[in-house]
Short mmCIF file of C-alpha atoms in Angstrom, two decimals:
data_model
loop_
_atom_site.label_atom_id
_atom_site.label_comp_id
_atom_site.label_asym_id
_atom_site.label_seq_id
_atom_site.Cartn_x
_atom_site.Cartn_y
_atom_site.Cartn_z
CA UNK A 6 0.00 0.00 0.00
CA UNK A 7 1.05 3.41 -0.53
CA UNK A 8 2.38 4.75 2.63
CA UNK A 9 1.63 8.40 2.46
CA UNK A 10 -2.37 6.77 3.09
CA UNK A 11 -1.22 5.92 6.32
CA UNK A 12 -1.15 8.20 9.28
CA UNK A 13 2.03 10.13 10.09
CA UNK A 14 0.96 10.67 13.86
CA UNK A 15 -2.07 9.92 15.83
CA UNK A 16 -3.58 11.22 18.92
CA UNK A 17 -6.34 8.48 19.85
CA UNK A 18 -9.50 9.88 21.48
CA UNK A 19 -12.71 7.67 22.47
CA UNK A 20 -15.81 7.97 20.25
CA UNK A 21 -18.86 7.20 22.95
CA UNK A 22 -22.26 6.16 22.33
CA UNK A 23 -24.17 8.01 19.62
CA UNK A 24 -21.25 8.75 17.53
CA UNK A 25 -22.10 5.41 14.70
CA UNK A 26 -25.98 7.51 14.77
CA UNK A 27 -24.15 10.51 14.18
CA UNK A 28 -22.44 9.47 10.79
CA UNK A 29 -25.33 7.54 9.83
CA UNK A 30 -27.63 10.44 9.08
CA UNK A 31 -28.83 11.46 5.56
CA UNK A 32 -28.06 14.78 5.67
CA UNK A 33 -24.67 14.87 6.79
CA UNK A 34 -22.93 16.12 3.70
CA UNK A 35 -25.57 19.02 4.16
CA UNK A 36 -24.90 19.90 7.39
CA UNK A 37 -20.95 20.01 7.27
CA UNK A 38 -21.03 22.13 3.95
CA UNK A 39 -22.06 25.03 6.58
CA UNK A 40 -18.52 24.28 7.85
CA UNK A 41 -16.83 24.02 5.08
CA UNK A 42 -13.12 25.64 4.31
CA UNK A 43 -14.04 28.63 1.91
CA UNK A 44 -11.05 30.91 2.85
CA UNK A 45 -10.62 33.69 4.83
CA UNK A 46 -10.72 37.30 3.57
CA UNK A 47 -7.65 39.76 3.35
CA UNK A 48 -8.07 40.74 7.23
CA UNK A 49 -8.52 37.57 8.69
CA UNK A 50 -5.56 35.85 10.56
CA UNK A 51 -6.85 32.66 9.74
CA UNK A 52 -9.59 30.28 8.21
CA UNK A 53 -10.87 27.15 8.90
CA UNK A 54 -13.01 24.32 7.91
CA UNK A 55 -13.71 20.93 6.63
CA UNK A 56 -12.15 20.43 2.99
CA UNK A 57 -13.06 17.20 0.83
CA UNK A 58 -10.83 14.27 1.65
CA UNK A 59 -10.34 13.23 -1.67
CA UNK A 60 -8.88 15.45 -4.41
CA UNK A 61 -11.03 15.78 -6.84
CA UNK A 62 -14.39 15.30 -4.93
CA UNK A 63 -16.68 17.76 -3.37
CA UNK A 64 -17.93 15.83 -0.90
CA UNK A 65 -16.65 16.39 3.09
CA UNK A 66 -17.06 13.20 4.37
CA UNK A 67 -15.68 9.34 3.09
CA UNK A 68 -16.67 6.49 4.60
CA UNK A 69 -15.22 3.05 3.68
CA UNK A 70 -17.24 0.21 6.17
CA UNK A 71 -16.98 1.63 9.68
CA UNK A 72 -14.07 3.90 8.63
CA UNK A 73 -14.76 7.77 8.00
CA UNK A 74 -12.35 9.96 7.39
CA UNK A 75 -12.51 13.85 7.44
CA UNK A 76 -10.11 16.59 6.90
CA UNK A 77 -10.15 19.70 8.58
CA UNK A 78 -7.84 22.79 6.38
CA UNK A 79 -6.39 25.55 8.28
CA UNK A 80 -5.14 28.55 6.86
CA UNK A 81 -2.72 31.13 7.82
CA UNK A 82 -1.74 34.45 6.81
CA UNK A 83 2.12 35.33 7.38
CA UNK A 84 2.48 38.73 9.30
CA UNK A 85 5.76 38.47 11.36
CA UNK A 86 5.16 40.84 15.20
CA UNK A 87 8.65 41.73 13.81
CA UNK A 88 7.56 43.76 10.59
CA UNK A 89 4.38 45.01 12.52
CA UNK A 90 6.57 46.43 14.68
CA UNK A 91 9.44 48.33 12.39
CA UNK A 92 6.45 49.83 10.38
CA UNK A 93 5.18 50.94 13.52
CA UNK A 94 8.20 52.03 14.47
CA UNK A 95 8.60 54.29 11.27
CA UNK A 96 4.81 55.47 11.38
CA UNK A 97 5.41 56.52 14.77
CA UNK A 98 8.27 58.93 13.87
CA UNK A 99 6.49 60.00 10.88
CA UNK A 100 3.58 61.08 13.74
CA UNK A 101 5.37 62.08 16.43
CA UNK A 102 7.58 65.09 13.80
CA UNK A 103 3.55 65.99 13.03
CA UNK A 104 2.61 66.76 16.68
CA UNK A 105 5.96 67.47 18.15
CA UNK A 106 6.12 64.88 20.80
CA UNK A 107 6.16 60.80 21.37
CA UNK A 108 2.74 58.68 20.79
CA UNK A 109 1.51 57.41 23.68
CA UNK A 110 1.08 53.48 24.45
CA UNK A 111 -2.66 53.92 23.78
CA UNK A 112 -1.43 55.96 20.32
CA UNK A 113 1.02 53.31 19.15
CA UNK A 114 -1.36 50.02 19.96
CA UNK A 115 -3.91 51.86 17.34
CA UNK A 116 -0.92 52.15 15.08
CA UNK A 117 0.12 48.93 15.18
CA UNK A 118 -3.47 48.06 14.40
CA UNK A 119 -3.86 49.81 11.57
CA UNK A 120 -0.32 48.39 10.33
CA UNK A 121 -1.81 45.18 10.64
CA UNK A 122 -4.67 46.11 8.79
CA UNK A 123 -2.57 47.87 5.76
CA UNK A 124 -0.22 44.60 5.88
CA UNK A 125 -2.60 41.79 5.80
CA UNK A 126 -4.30 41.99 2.33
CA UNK A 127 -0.28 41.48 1.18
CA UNK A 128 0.46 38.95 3.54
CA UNK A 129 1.20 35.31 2.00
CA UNK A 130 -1.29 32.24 3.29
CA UNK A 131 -0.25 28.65 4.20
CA UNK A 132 -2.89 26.21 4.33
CA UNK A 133 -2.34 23.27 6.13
CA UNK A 134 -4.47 20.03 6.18
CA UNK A 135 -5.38 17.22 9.46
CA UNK A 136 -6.76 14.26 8.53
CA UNK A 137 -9.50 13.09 10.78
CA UNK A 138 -10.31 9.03 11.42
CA UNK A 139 -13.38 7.92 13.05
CA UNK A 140 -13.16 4.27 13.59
CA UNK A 141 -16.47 3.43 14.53
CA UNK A 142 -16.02 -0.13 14.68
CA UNK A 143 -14.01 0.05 17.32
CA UNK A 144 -14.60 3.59 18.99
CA UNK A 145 -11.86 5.82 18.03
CA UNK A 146 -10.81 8.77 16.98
CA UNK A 147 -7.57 9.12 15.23
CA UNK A 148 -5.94 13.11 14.65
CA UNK A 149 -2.85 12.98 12.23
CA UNK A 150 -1.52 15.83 14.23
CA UNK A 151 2.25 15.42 16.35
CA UNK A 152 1.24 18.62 18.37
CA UNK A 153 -1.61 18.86 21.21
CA UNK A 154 -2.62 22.45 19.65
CA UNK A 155 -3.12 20.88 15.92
CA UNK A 156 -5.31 18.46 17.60
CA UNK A 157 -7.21 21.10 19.69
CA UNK A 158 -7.84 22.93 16.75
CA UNK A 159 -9.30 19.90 15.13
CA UNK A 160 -11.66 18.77 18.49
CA UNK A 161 -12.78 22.77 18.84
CA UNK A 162 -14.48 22.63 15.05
CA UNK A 163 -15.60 19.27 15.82
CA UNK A 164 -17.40 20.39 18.29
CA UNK A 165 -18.36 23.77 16.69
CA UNK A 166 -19.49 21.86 13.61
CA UNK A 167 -21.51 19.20 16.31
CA UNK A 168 -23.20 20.54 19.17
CA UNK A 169 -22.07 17.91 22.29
CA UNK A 170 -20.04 15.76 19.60
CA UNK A 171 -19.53 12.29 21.59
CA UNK A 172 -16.00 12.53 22.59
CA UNK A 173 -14.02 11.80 25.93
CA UNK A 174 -9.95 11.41 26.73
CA UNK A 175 -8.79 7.92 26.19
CA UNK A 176 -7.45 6.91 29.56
CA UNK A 177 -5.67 3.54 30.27
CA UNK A 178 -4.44 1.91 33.63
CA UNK A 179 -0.99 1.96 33.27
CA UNK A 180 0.49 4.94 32.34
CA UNK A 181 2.67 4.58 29.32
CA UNK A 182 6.08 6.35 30.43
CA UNK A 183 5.44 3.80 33.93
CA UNK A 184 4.80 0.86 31.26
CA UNK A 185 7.72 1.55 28.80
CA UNK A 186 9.80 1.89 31.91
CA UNK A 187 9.03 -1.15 32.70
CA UNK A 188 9.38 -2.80 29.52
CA UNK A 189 13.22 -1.18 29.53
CA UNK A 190 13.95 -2.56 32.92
CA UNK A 191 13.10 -6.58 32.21
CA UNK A 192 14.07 -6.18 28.28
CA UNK A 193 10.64 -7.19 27.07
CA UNK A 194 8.11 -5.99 25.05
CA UNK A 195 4.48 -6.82 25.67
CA UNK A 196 3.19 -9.83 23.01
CA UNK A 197 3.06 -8.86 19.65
CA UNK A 198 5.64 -5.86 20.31
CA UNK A 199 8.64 -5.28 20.09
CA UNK A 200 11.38 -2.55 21.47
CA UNK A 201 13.29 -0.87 18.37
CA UNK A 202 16.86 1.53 18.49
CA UNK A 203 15.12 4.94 19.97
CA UNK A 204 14.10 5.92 23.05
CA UNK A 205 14.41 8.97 25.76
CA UNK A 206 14.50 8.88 29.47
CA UNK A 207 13.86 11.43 31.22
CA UNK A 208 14.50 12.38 35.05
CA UNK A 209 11.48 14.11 36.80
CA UNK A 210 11.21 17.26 39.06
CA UNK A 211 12.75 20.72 38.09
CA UNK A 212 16.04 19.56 36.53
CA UNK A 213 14.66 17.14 33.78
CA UNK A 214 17.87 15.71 32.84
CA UNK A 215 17.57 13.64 30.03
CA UNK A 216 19.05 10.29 27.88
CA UNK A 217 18.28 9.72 24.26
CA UNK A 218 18.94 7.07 22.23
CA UNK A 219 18.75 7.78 18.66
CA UNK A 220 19.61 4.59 16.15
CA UNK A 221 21.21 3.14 18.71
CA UNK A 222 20.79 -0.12 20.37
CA UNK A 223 19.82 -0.21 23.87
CA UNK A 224 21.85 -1.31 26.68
CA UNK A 225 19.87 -3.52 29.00
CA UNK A 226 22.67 -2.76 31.75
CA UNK A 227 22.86 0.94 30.95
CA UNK A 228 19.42 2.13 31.10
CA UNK A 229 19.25 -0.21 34.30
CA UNK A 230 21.48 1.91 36.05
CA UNK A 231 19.78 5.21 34.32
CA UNK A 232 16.13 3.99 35.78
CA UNK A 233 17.62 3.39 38.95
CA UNK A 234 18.38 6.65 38.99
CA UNK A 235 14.75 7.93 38.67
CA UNK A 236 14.98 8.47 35.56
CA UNK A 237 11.63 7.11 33.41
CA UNK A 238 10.98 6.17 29.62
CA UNK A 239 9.25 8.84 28.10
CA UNK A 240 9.38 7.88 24.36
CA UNK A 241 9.98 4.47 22.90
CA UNK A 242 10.39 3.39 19.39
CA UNK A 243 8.43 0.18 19.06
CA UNK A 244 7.25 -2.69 15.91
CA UNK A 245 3.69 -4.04 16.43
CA UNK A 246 3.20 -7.48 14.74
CA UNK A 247 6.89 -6.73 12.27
CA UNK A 248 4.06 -4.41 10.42
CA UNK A 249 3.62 -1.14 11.34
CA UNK A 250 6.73 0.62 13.01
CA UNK A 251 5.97 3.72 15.44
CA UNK A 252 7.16 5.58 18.61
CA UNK A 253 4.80 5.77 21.38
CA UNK A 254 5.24 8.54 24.14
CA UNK A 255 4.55 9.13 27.53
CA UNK A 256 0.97 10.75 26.66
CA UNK A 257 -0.25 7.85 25.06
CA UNK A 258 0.56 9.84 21.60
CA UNK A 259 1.69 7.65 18.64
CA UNK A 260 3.98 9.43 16.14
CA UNK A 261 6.55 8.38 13.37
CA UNK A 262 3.77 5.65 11.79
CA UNK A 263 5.05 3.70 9.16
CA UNK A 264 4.11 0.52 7.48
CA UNK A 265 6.57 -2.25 7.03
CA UNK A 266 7.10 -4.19 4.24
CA UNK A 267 4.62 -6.93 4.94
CA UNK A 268 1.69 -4.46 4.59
CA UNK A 269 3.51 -3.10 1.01
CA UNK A 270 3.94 -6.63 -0.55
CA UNK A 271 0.13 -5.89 -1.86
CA UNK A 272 0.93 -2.35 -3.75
CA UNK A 273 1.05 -3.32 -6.69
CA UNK A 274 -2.19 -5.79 -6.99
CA UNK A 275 -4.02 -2.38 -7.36
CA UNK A 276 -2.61 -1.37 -10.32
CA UNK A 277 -6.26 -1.86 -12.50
CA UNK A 278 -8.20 -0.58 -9.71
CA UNK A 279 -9.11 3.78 -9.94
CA UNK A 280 -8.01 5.96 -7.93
CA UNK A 281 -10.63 5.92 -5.44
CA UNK A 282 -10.69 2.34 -5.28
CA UNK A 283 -7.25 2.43 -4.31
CA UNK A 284 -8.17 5.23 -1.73
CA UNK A 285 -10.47 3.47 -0.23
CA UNK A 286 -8.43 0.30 -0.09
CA UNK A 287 -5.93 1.94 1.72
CA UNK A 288 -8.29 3.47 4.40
CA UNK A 289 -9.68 0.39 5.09
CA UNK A 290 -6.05 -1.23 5.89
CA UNK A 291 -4.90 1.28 7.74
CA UNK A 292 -8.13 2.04 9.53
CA UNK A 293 -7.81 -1.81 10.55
CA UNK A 294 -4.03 -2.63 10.86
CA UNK A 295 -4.18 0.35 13.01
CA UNK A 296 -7.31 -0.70 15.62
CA UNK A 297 -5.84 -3.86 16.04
CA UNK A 298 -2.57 -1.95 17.09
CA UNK A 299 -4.10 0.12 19.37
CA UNK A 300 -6.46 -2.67 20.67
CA UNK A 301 -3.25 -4.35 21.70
CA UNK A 302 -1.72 -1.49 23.08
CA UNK A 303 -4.20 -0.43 25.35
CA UNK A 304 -4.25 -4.11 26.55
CA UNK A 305 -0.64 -3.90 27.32
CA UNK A 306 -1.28 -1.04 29.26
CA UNK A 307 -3.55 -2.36 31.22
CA UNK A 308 -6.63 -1.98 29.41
CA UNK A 309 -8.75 0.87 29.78
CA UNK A 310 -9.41 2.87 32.92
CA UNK A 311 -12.79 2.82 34.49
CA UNK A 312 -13.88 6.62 34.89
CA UNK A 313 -17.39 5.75 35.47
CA UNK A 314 -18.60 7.59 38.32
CA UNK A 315 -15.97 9.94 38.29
CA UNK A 316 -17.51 12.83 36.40
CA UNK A 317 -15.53 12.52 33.40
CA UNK A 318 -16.53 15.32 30.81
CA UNK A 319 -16.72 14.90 26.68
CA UNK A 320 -13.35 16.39 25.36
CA UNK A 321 -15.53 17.98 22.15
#
């Protein structure tokens, strides 16, 4: 399979009950074209919105089985504080040689304003898209984001776009850096795993001292003596099942995704199919090579933690 259809990074969030209803209605398409990414205008910062997954197609939504996958587009104008300012700077002179003495803080925050305002229409635009998978086979909700705000962005216009949108934090019983720690410390990876040449440990408290290993295989011995210390695992490169390679840290965050060669072996039995068909294909693999990997995961870690009764409040 191609491996730019897999996911790059995923931040897994738990899809609760309603959320199969919610993608089963008629009029979806309807309702998220009053979301959709249409661009901002020359004084707007930034844009957002949902854009069509597939090049090509206007639709906002694709669903393959009990995969769906949505992509949210983010757009940004570039206005470096830096230029603001040394415009300012020279508008302020120009004012201050009119009236004969220095503008005021009040004076130069409406100058900087209307900088902003004279700079933006010129200002270049990056657009950026997140690609959004709601496994509703098995509950989850996958954000190709590496960054907490990217994925914040992505959970505010859910929920913008779907009042009360069925979402909580996934929570497990074992926390992962205490789990990878562990792993480290007796040299074995949970079933199915397996430990691969990267990982960071990290001392807690103020000083944060920390150990990296970077292509680099990992003395048993040495990190024995470094988690002795008090020192924990807070990032681990890892192998699920020799096919899909990935680095799991200590937020339960899963980042550098990438499909080994047992899942490419197929690439090329494709070849007559369009290029939808081969889209979809490739959702539905990764959509399920991934579940399974995170169904294994969370088992590793303990399974899931029981919140009930402890107030636990929809993320979106």
């Amino acid at each position: 399979m191609s491996q730019s259809q897999f996911f790059k990074n995923a931040r897994v969030y738990r899809l609760t009950s309603g959320a199969a209803d919610l993608f089963a209605a008629h009029d979806l398409d309807e309702h998220l074209a009053k979301f959709r990414f249409i661009g901002g205008t020359n004084l707007e910062m930034q844009s957002l919105g949902w854009a069509p997954p597939y090049e090509g197609h206007d639709s906002l939504i694709r669903r393959v089985g009990d995969a769906v996958l949505m992509v949210l587009r983010t757009s940004k104008k570039l206005l470096p504080t830096s230029v603001v300012n040394e415009v300012a700077k020279a508008r302020a002179a120009e004012i201050e040689e009119q009236q004969g003495y220095k503008a005021g803080r009040k004076q130069m925050k409406e100058i900087k304003e209307r900088v902003t305002d004279e700079l933006l229409p010129k200002a270049f635009s990056v657009s950026r898209d997140t690609r959004v998978l709601f496994d509703l086979a098995r509950g989850f909700l996958v954000i190709d984001a590496a960054s907490s705000a990217k994925a914040d962005e992505v959970i505010g216009w859910l929920s913008k776009t779907f009042d009360q949108f069925p979402l909580e934090n996934l929570y497990v019983a074992t926390s992962p850096a205490q789990a990878m720690t562990g792993w480290l410390a007796e040299d074995e990876a949970p079933a199915n795993f397996s430990i691969d040449q990267d990982t960071e440990l990290r001392a807690s408290g103020e000083s944060g001292a920390a150990i990296r290993y970077v292509k680099h295989s990992i003395d048993a011995e040495d990190v024995g003596r470094h988690i002795q210390s008090g020192k924990q695992c807070t990032r681990l490169a890892m192998t699920w099942a020799d096919r899909i390679s990935f680095v799991l840290d200590e937020g339960l965050n899963i980042k550098r995704i990438a499909p080994l060669d047992v899942l490419k072996e197929g690439e090329g039995s494709g070849i007559d199919k369009n290029d939808d068909e081969r889209r979809d294909s490739d959702l539905a693999l990764f959509a399920g090579e991934f579940g399974k990997l995170m169904a294994e995961l969370i088992a590793a870690l303990g399974g899931e933690k029981d919140l009930s009764g402890m107030g636990s409040q929809p993320t979106a």
